[in-house]
Coordinates of C-alpha atoms in Angstrom, one line a residue:
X1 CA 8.1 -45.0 7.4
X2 CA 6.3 -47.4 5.2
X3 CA 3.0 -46.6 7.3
X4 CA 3.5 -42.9 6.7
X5 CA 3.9 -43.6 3.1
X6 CA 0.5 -45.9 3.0
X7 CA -1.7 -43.8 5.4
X8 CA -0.5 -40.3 2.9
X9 CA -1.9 -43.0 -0.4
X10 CA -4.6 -43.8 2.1
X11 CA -5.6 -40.1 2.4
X12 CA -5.3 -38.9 -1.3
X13 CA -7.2 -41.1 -2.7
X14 CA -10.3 -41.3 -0.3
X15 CA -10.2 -37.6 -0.4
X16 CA -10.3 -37.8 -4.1
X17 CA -13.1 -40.2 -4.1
X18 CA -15.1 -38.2 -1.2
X19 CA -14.6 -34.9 -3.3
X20 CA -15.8 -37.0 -6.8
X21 CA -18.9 -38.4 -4.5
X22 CA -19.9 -34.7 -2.6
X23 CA -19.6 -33.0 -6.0
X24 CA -23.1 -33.8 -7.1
X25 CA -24.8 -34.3 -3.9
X26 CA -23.9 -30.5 -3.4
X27 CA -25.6 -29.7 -6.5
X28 CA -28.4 -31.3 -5.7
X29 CA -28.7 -29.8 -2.4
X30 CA -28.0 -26.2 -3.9
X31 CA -24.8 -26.3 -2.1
X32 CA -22.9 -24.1 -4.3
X33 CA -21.4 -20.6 -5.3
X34 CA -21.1 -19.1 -8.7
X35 CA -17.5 -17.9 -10.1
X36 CA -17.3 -16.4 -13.3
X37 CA -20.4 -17.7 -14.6
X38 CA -20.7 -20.8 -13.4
X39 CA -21.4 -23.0 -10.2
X40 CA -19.1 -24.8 -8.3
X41 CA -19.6 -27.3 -5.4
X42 CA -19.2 -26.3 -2.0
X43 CA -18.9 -29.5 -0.1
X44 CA -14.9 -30.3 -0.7
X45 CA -14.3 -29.4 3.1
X46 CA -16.1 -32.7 4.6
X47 CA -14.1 -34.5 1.9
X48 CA -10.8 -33.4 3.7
X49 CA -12.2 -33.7 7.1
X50 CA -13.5 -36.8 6.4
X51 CA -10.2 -38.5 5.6
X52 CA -7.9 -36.6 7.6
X53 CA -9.6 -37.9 10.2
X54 CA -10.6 -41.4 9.7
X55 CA -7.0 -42.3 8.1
X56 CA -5.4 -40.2 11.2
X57 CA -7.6 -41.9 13.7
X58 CA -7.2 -45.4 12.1
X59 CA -3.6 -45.2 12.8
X60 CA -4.0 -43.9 16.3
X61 CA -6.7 -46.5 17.2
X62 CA -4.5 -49.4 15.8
X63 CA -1.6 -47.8 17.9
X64 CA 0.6 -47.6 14.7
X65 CA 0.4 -44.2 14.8
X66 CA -0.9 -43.0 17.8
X67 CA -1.6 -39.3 17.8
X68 CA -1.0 -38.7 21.3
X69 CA -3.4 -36.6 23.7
X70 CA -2.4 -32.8 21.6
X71 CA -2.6 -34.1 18.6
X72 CA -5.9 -35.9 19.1
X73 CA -7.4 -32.9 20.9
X74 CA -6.0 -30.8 18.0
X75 CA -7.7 -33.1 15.3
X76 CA -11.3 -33.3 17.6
X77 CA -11.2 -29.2 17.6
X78 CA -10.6 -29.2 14.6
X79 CA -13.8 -31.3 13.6
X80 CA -15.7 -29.3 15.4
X81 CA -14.6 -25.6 14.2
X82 CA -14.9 -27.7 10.0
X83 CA -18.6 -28.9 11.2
X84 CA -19.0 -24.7 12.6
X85 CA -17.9 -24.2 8.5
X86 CA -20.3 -26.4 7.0
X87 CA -23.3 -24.9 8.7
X88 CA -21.7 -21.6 7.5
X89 CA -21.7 -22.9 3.7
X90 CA -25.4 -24.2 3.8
X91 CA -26.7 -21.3 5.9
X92 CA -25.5 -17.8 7.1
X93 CA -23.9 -17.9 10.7
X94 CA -22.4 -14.7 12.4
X95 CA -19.3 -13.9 12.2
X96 CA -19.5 -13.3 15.6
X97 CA -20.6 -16.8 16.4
X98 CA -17.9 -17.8 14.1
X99 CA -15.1 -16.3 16.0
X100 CA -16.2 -17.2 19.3
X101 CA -16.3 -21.1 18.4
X102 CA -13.1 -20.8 17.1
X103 CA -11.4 -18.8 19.8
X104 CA -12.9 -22.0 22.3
X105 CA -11.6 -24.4 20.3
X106 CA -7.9 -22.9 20.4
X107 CA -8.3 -22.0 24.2
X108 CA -8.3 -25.6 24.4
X109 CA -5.4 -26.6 22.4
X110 CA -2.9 -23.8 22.5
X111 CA -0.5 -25.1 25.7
X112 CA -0.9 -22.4 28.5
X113 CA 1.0 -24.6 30.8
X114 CA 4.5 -24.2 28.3
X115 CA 3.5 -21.0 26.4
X116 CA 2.5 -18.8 29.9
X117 CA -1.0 -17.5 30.1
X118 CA -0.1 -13.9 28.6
X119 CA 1.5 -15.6 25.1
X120 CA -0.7 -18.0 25.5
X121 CA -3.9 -15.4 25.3
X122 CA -1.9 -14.0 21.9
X123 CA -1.3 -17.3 20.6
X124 CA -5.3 -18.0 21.1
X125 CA -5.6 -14.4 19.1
X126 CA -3.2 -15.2 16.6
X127 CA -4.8 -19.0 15.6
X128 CA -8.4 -17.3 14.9
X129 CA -6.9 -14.7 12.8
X130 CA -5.1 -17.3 10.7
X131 CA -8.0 -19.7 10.7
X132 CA -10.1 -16.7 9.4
X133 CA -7.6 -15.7 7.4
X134 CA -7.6 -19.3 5.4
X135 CA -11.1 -18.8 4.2
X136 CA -10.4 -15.7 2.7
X137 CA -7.8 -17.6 0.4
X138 CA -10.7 -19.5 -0.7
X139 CA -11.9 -17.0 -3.3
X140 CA -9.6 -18.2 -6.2
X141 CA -9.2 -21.5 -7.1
X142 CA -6.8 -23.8 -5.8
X143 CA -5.0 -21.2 -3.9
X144 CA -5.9 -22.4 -0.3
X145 CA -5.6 -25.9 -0.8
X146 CA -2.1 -25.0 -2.6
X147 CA -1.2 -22.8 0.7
X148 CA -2.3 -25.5 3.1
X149 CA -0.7 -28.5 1.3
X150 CA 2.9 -26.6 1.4
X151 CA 2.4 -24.9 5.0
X152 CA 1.0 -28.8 6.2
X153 CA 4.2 -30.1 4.8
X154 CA 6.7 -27.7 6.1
X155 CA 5.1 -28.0 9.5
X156 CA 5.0 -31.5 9.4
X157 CA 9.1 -31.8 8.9
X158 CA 9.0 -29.0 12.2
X159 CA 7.1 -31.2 14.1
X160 CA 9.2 -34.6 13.3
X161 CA 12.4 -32.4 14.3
X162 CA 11.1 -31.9 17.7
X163 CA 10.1 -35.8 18.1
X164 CA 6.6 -34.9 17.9
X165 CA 5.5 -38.0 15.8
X166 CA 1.7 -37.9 16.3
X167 CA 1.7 -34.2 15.2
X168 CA 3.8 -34.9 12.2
X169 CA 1.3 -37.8 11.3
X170 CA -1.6 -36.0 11.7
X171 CA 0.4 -33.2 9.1
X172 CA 1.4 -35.2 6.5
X173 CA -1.9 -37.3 6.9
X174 CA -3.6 -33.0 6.0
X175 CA -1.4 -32.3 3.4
X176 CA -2.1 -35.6 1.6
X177 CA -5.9 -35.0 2.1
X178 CA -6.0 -31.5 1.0
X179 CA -3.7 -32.8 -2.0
X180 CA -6.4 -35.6 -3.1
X181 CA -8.9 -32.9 -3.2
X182 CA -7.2 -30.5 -5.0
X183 CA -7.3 -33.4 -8.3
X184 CA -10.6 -31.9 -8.2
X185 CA -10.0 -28.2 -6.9
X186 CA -7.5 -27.1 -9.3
X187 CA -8.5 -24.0 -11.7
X188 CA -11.4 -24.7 -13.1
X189 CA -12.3 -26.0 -10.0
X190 CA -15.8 -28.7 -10.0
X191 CA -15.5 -28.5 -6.2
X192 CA -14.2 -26.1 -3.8
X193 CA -13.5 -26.5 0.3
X194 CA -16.0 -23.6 1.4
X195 CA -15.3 -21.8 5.1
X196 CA -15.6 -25.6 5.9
X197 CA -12.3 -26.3 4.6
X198 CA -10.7 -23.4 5.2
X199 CA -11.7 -23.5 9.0
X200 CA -10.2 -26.8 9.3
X201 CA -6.8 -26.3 7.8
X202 CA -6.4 -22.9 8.6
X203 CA -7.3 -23.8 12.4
X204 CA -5.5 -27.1 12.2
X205 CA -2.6 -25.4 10.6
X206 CA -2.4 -22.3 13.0
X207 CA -2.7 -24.2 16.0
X208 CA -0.3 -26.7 15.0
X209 CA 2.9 -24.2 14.6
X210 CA 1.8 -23.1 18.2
X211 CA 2.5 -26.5 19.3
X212 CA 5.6 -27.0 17.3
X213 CA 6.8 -23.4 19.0
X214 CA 6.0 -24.0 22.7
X215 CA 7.9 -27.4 22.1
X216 CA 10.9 -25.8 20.8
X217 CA 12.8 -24.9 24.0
X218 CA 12.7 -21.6 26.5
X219 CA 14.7 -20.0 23.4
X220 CA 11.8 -19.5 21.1
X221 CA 8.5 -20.6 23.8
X222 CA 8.5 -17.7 26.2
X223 CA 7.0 -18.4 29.4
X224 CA 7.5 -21.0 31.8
X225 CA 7.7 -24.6 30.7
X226 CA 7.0 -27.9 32.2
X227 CA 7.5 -31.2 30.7

């Protein structure tokens, strides 16, 4: 309890001071969009990354928290589809390309072996729709770090009800992130999380209610299970 508490401080504030630090390092690099007349900073994705994943692996490598093997894998696909979004805010990548990356990366975290290969094909299909989904929030400010912070939350408390501790870490450890950047992402925004950010938590957050779903029971997993 008191680590959860200290590793969701931990989180907000070094997102807060990643997002303070990127803002005019993205400025300088040209890194930027313009809304309604003026530019904002596209580099608030690595801030979120960046401390979701070093508070969230600190805790796993100290075994305080240890995220277990489909959390981990979840968080290291993760990575990869955010890193996919940052080439995609510097530079114009395919949308094709896009896709493809991300249906890999939840190939390789959706459980076939509980879900059943034919919901497990549609619950690949439904996490890149919701990870693409996510970036399209981006648009207005605040609105998908607001989304992601409530749906991180709410699938955080899923995850703890099943006993999946290093899933409900890695949630709460997302939501507290994404909260830390939003003291810099709220309307008017100075920086903004770019398909970068939305990749992550969309992907993050998509693939995480698969898990929470196949480990609900044969009543709401269909397929056959094995423990």
């Amino acid at each position: 309890m008191l680590y959860g508490i200290a590793a969701a401080i931990a989180a907000l504030f070094l997102a807060a001071l990643l997002a303070a630090l990127l803002r005019p390092l993205a400025l300088r690099l040209g890194a930027v969009e313009r809304r309604r007349g003026r530019l904002v900073a596209l580099l608030g994705g690595p801030a979120v990354i960046v401390a979701t994943a070093f508070v969230a692996g600190a805790g796993d490598w100290t075994d305080v928290a240890p995220l277990g093997p489909a959390a981990g894998r979840l968080l290291v696909a993760g990575m990869v589809v955010g890193a996919l979004g940052l080439v995609a805010d510097l530079r114009p990548v395919p949308l094709p390309v896009r896709a493809a990356v991300v249906t890999t990366a939840a190939a390789l975290t959706v459980p076939f072996d509980e879900l059943g290969l034919p919901v497990g094909v549609l619950a690949v299909g439904w996490v890149v729709l919701v990870t693409h989904a996510f970036t399209s929030l981006d648009h207005a400010d605040g609105v998908m770090g607001t989304v992601a912070v409530v749906t991180a939350f709410a699938l955080s408390g899923c995850a703890a009800a099943e006993v999946m501790d290093g899933l409900a870490t890695l949630l709460s450890v997302l939501a507290a992130a994404l909260t830390g950047f939003l003291m810099h992402g709220w309307p008017p925004a100075r920086i903004v999380p770019g398909r970068c950010g939305g990749l992550f938590a969309g992907f993050v957050l998509a693939s995480a209610a698969v898990l929470v779903h196949a480990a609900g029971g044969p009543g709401r997993a269909w397929g056959p299970r094995s423990r």
